[in-house]
XYZ file of C-alpha atoms in Angstrom:
393
model
C -22.670 -70.690 -34.433
C -22.968 -68.441 -37.439
C -21.974 -64.802 -37.127
C -19.830 -62.181 -38.818
C -16.075 -62.628 -38.807
C -15.706 -59.636 -36.515
C -14.144 -57.496 -39.226
C -16.954 -57.414 -41.796
C -20.674 -57.875 -41.299
C -23.720 -57.788 -43.538
C -26.316 -55.143 -42.685
C -29.423 -53.874 -44.472
C -29.728 -50.340 -45.821
C -32.594 -48.726 -47.731
C -31.908 -48.024 -51.405
C -34.115 -46.820 -54.292
C -35.778 -49.626 -56.220
C -38.169 -52.497 -55.672
C -38.128 -56.269 -55.244
C -36.092 -58.915 -53.417
C -37.010 -57.623 -49.996
C -40.123 -59.780 -49.587
C -38.606 -61.728 -46.671
C -38.004 -58.529 -44.706
C -40.450 -56.589 -42.554
C -40.158 -52.922 -41.667
C -41.312 -51.909 -38.218
C -43.833 -49.057 -37.882
C -41.094 -46.545 -37.013
C -38.985 -47.103 -40.116
C -39.733 -43.729 -41.682
C -38.994 -41.969 -38.393
C -35.595 -43.670 -38.182
C -34.684 -43.012 -41.816
C -33.360 -39.415 -41.348
C -30.847 -40.754 -38.797
C -29.188 -43.028 -41.372
C -30.089 -46.450 -39.970
C -28.273 -49.694 -40.740
C -30.378 -52.743 -39.956
C -29.946 -56.378 -39.080
C -32.674 -58.937 -39.717
C -34.210 -60.316 -36.539
C -37.215 -62.580 -36.987
C -37.091 -61.218 -40.571
C -37.787 -57.797 -39.090
C -35.536 -54.776 -39.419
C -33.798 -53.758 -36.196
C -31.440 -50.785 -36.185
C -27.863 -51.773 -35.414
C -26.490 -48.247 -35.635
C -27.241 -44.797 -37.017
C -24.953 -42.593 -39.092
C -26.096 -39.639 -36.978
C -25.074 -41.210 -33.658
C -21.889 -42.830 -32.383
C -22.080 -46.160 -30.581
C -20.600 -44.619 -27.437
C -23.055 -41.692 -27.469
C -25.939 -44.160 -27.669
C -24.501 -46.168 -24.778
C -24.198 -43.124 -22.517
C -27.692 -41.936 -23.443
C -28.939 -45.298 -22.153
C -26.832 -45.254 -18.973
C -27.371 -41.625 -17.998
C -30.829 -40.692 -19.306
C -32.984 -42.971 -21.477
C -32.972 -44.413 -24.978
C -35.418 -46.247 -27.242
C -34.826 -49.278 -29.445
C -37.527 -50.480 -31.832
C -36.784 -54.186 -31.627
C -37.223 -57.178 -33.898
C -38.864 -59.261 -31.192
C -41.826 -61.224 -32.550
C -44.896 -61.276 -30.285
C -46.941 -64.389 -31.040
C -50.459 -64.712 -29.684
C -51.832 -67.809 -27.928
C -55.564 -67.632 -27.287
C -58.058 -70.207 -26.087
C -58.909 -72.648 -23.286
C -55.792 -74.747 -23.970
C -53.347 -71.845 -24.309
C -51.901 -72.363 -20.829
C -51.642 -76.139 -21.274
C -49.767 -75.793 -24.558
C -47.372 -73.137 -23.275
C -46.655 -75.154 -20.153
C -45.641 -78.045 -22.389
C -43.509 -75.845 -24.654
C -41.599 -74.052 -21.886
C -39.268 -75.334 -19.186
C -40.782 -73.198 -16.401
C -44.185 -73.606 -14.761
C -46.340 -71.246 -16.817
C -49.377 -71.860 -14.605
C -47.724 -69.639 -11.968
C -47.742 -66.586 -14.269
C -50.813 -64.612 -13.221
C -52.880 -62.439 -15.580
C -51.277 -59.012 -15.698
C -47.793 -60.425 -15.236
C -44.909 -61.522 -17.453
C -42.740 -64.611 -17.253
C -39.560 -65.812 -18.908
C -40.204 -68.464 -21.544
C -37.419 -70.865 -22.490
C -38.154 -73.580 -25.073
C -36.133 -76.697 -25.866
C -36.080 -79.458 -28.431
C -36.664 -83.055 -27.334
C -32.900 -83.524 -26.928
C -32.666 -80.580 -24.523
C -31.126 -78.164 -27.018
C -32.381 -74.596 -26.844
C -34.800 -73.266 -29.468
C -35.499 -69.740 -28.293
C -36.218 -67.582 -25.279
C -38.430 -64.567 -24.714
C -40.878 -62.738 -22.489
C -44.328 -64.268 -21.999
C -47.163 -61.804 -21.325
C -50.307 -63.158 -19.698
C -52.889 -60.548 -20.623
C -55.940 -62.595 -19.620
C -56.426 -66.125 -18.248
C -56.655 -67.558 -21.793
C -54.711 -64.886 -23.720
C -50.921 -64.726 -23.953
C -48.349 -62.913 -26.057
C -44.906 -64.427 -26.380
C -42.334 -61.810 -27.415
C -39.785 -64.240 -28.741
C -36.147 -63.710 -29.579
C -34.883 -64.558 -33.051
C -35.670 -68.188 -33.798
C -37.987 -70.745 -35.368
C -40.811 -71.068 -32.870
C -44.105 -70.314 -34.616
C -44.252 -73.548 -36.635
C -42.952 -75.535 -33.657
C -45.749 -74.203 -31.459
C -48.421 -74.857 -34.101
C -47.235 -78.434 -34.576
C -47.405 -79.188 -30.855
C -50.724 -77.384 -30.502
C -52.462 -79.651 -33.007
C -55.664 -81.016 -31.516
C -55.745 -78.438 -28.715
C -58.326 -75.700 -28.332
C -55.897 -72.843 -28.891
C -55.400 -70.306 -31.673
C -51.780 -69.414 -32.434
C -51.274 -66.327 -34.554
C -48.927 -63.521 -35.505
C -50.979 -60.388 -34.668
C -48.446 -58.058 -36.351
C -47.332 -56.422 -33.102
C -43.975 -54.685 -32.618
C -42.111 -54.256 -29.327
C -40.116 -51.119 -28.509
C -37.963 -50.591 -25.429
C -37.605 -47.407 -23.363
C -34.610 -48.007 -21.126
C -32.479 -45.962 -18.741
C -32.660 -44.196 -15.371
C -35.245 -41.675 -16.631
C -37.497 -44.327 -18.205
C -40.206 -44.389 -15.537
C -40.245 -40.605 -15.240
C -40.860 -40.473 -18.988
C -43.677 -43.006 -18.655
C -45.258 -40.969 -15.868
C -45.130 -37.856 -18.040
C -46.525 -39.696 -21.070
C -49.324 -41.530 -19.240
C -50.307 -38.948 -16.624
C -48.732 -40.991 -13.843
C -47.423 -44.503 -13.323
C -49.927 -47.369 -13.490
C -50.892 -48.841 -10.115
C -48.788 -51.852 -9.161
C -46.534 -51.553 -12.206
C -43.679 -53.568 -10.715
C -40.864 -55.463 -12.420
C -42.296 -57.886 -15.016
C -45.720 -56.277 -14.684
C -48.181 -55.494 -17.493
C -50.440 -52.475 -17.856
C -52.680 -50.845 -20.433
C -52.154 -47.091 -20.498
C -53.379 -44.090 -22.448
C -50.499 -42.600 -24.411
C -51.693 -39.523 -26.254
C -55.215 -40.878 -26.675
C -54.174 -44.398 -27.699
C -54.493 -47.426 -25.411
C -51.168 -49.248 -25.410
C -49.924 -52.419 -23.697
C -46.712 -51.818 -21.748
C -44.481 -54.081 -19.648
C -41.767 -53.499 -17.029
C -39.201 -55.459 -19.011
C -36.166 -54.883 -21.225
C -32.882 -56.192 -22.601
C -30.429 -53.949 -20.753
C -30.700 -54.500 -16.985
C -31.449 -50.795 -16.764
C -34.663 -49.381 -15.381
C -37.139 -49.519 -18.222
C -40.348 -50.530 -19.923
C -41.533 -51.744 -23.300
C -44.507 -50.654 -25.374
C -46.285 -52.757 -27.983
C -47.403 -51.142 -31.232
C -50.481 -52.856 -32.677
C -51.962 -52.511 -36.191
C -54.670 -50.083 -35.040
C -52.151 -47.641 -33.574
C -50.964 -44.429 -35.202
C -47.248 -45.148 -34.743
C -46.098 -41.686 -35.775
C -48.376 -40.017 -33.230
C -47.432 -42.538 -30.544
C -43.721 -41.922 -31.007
C -44.238 -38.146 -31.068
C -46.097 -38.366 -27.755
C -43.442 -40.511 -26.052
C -40.565 -38.427 -27.394
C -42.247 -35.225 -26.212
C -42.607 -36.731 -22.737
C -38.871 -37.425 -22.713
C -37.775 -34.166 -24.324
C -36.545 -32.821 -20.977
C -33.749 -35.426 -20.954
C -33.128 -35.703 -24.702
C -34.912 -39.015 -25.250
C -34.153 -40.478 -28.660
C -33.631 -43.742 -30.512
C -30.379 -45.671 -30.431
C -28.973 -48.755 -32.115
C -28.296 -52.335 -31.157
C -24.518 -51.773 -31.128
C -24.985 -49.380 -28.206
C -27.428 -51.652 -26.400
C -25.162 -54.636 -27.024
C -22.475 -53.237 -24.735
C -24.936 -52.951 -21.868
C -26.463 -56.380 -22.400
C -22.976 -57.942 -22.311
C -22.253 -56.075 -19.079
C -25.551 -57.474 -17.790
C -24.826 -61.026 -18.941
C -27.994 -61.178 -21.041
C -27.606 -63.869 -23.688
C -28.652 -63.564 -27.327
C -30.450 -66.533 -28.849
C -28.657 -67.897 -31.895
C -25.236 -66.479 -31.063
C -24.555 -66.980 -27.343
C -26.477 -70.250 -27.399
C -27.987 -72.429 -30.117
C -29.786 -75.735 -30.634
C -26.700 -77.643 -29.477
C -26.633 -75.850 -26.100
C -28.702 -76.946 -23.103
C -30.082 -74.455 -20.572
C -27.531 -75.687 -18.039
C -24.621 -75.120 -20.407
C -25.918 -71.612 -21.134
C -26.181 -70.800 -17.433
C -29.986 -70.795 -17.598
C -30.602 -73.872 -15.481
C -32.553 -71.830 -12.919
C -35.302 -71.551 -15.520
C -35.790 -75.317 -15.732
C -38.479 -76.604 -13.372
C -38.374 -80.357 -12.930
C -41.195 -80.235 -10.366
C -43.791 -79.276 -12.976
C -45.497 -81.716 -15.316
C -43.967 -83.041 -18.485
C -42.504 -80.573 -20.973
C -40.643 -80.952 -24.237
C -37.031 -81.846 -23.511
C -37.600 -82.776 -19.870
C -36.294 -86.332 -20.093
C -33.137 -85.213 -21.878
C -32.526 -82.411 -19.378
C -32.999 -84.734 -16.407
C -30.162 -86.838 -17.810
C -28.010 -83.870 -18.883
C -24.864 -82.626 -17.180
C -25.501 -79.575 -15.007
C -22.222 -77.764 -15.707
C -22.180 -74.244 -17.196
C -20.088 -73.376 -20.270
C -21.127 -69.719 -20.711
C -19.072 -67.085 -18.882
C -18.054 -63.472 -19.118
C -14.662 -62.442 -20.477
C -12.576 -59.648 -18.978
C -9.780 -58.444 -21.250
C -7.930 -55.359 -20.006
C -5.891 -54.680 -23.141
C -8.218 -55.538 -26.020
C -11.730 -56.065 -27.375
C -12.687 -59.751 -27.643
C -13.468 -60.596 -31.264
C -16.715 -62.403 -32.043
C -15.896 -65.888 -33.313
C -12.328 -65.832 -32.008
C -10.800 -68.718 -30.114
C -10.109 -68.733 -26.389
C -7.079 -70.688 -25.251
C -6.360 -72.235 -21.878
C -2.765 -73.340 -21.305
C -2.089 -73.036 -25.027
C -4.990 -75.223 -26.147
C -8.213 -74.083 -27.841
C -10.913 -74.227 -25.174
C -13.820 -72.064 -26.322
C -15.117 -69.325 -28.573
C -16.056 -65.661 -28.152
C -19.792 -65.222 -28.808
C -19.988 -61.487 -27.993
C -17.417 -58.748 -27.507
C -17.149 -55.012 -26.907
C -15.249 -52.365 -24.996
C -17.220 -51.113 -22.011
C -17.012 -47.312 -21.725
C -18.095 -47.640 -18.091
C -15.694 -50.388 -17.013
C -12.898 -49.094 -19.215
C -11.798 -52.421 -20.667
C -12.773 -55.160 -23.067
C -15.652 -57.458 -22.158
C -17.259 -60.418 -23.823
C -19.182 -63.642 -23.506
C -17.494 -67.000 -23.950
C -18.932 -70.402 -24.729
C -16.351 -72.867 -23.493
C -15.921 -76.338 -24.949
C -16.521 -77.906 -21.544
C -17.679 -76.962 -18.069
C -14.192 -77.626 -16.707
C -13.266 -73.959 -17.081
C -15.066 -71.317 -15.056
C -14.610 -67.950 -13.347
C -11.017 -67.233 -12.424
C -9.630 -69.237 -15.336
C -6.869 -67.369 -17.160
C -7.381 -67.371 -20.920
C -5.819 -65.982 -24.034
C -8.487 -64.418 -26.201
C -8.466 -63.393 -29.840
C -9.051 -59.631 -30.066
C -10.227 -57.225 -32.742
C -6.675 -56.066 -33.478
C -5.697 -59.619 -34.457
C -3.633 -60.234 -31.325
C -4.155 -62.969 -28.738
C -4.336 -61.143 -25.410
C -4.501 -62.115 -21.767
C -7.918 -62.315 -20.192
C -9.964 -64.122 -17.584
C -13.334 -65.807 -17.295
C -15.668 -64.005 -14.895
C -19.162 -64.283 -13.488
C -21.952 -62.382 -15.199
C -23.345 -59.772 -14.748
C -20.138 -57.761 -14.652
C -21.769 -55.444 -12.071
C -25.118 -55.051 -10.304
C -24.895 -58.740 -9.493
C -28.337 -58.833 -7.870
C -30.001 -56.961 -10.774
C -31.287 -54.216 -8.496
C -31.177 -51.469 -11.160
C -34.006 -52.806 -13.384
C -36.133 -53.451 -10.300
C -35.796 -49.805 -9.270
C -33.988 -50.736 -6.055
C -30.686 -49.115 -7.020
C -30.087 -45.808 -8.769
C -26.715 -45.904 -10.504
C -26.164 -43.073 -12.982
C -22.487 -43.197 -13.967
C -20.388 -40.199 -14.940
C -19.032 -40.241 -18.485
C -15.250 -40.170 -18.412
């Protein structure tokens, strides 16, 4: 898996000049972020703010946990439209897409023929024959077009951008912005709402396991006016943008995997701990035969390290032997210790296994493999069934 060495990383900043940025796409809120001093990563060739000079990582984290925060993401919504849209998507994904009703979202996990993971994302069924797939970073567009050849389906990139409003105040902000909550807007629901005179698609989804929703900015929208309206609705609690570094802490706590770093094309859904999203009772899908024959053991676990911050790319040792790699690491301000995600070399090691883990300070430190999520094991917070607003130490 390719990533930074944990000490240095390559981010994108805006500089005077022109040229050699043709493979990069700015999101519609770029100029609004600019005064905050953004530093971007490339995600689906789109800019996504990793951090801001005007905001510390910890401040962004606590804004998310205690109030609400917004991330303009690099997710890439692809559109599938036509009589064969459902049939194609059901072949591309490991879950039964026919069960996703119009007005609802589903989780879409795609594999290669050998069972290796391509990408994951949120599938929106807007109408019986109209879907958006907000995919994580990965090569999926060409794959989908190739497998859709001969089918009555149009696959396109409609130039839509997804933004997340996450945190305990998120639904109160939505109610203020939309004049009330949409009827039946439950977890993984879809609605079209009026936000300051603009009709906007929203979903009860997110990447944090906090209460939240996402809004989709389309080409016809006035992005500046849309953001001004949403920010004004959240002014009472200080709603603002934050960076991926802040969100990353929470997604590790939540055990939410990142495509391309926590798993890749050599990892099966079972090895990534995503086996529950493989439905062998449905019809044939790409990778089914390989997954039927695959081992069911999980290799992806959380890391608890009391005395250090697990270093991305560092080795984990069990009984003195290399046994895995750190795919994500941070210090949790809420838990008060280092946390991370490990991809072990085999499924022989699981929760409760004592490990030595390479940390940011260059020292191998004692740690343990644990179940994910680190807390809110039943994911009650994003469903609105548990209110947990922690106090900042």
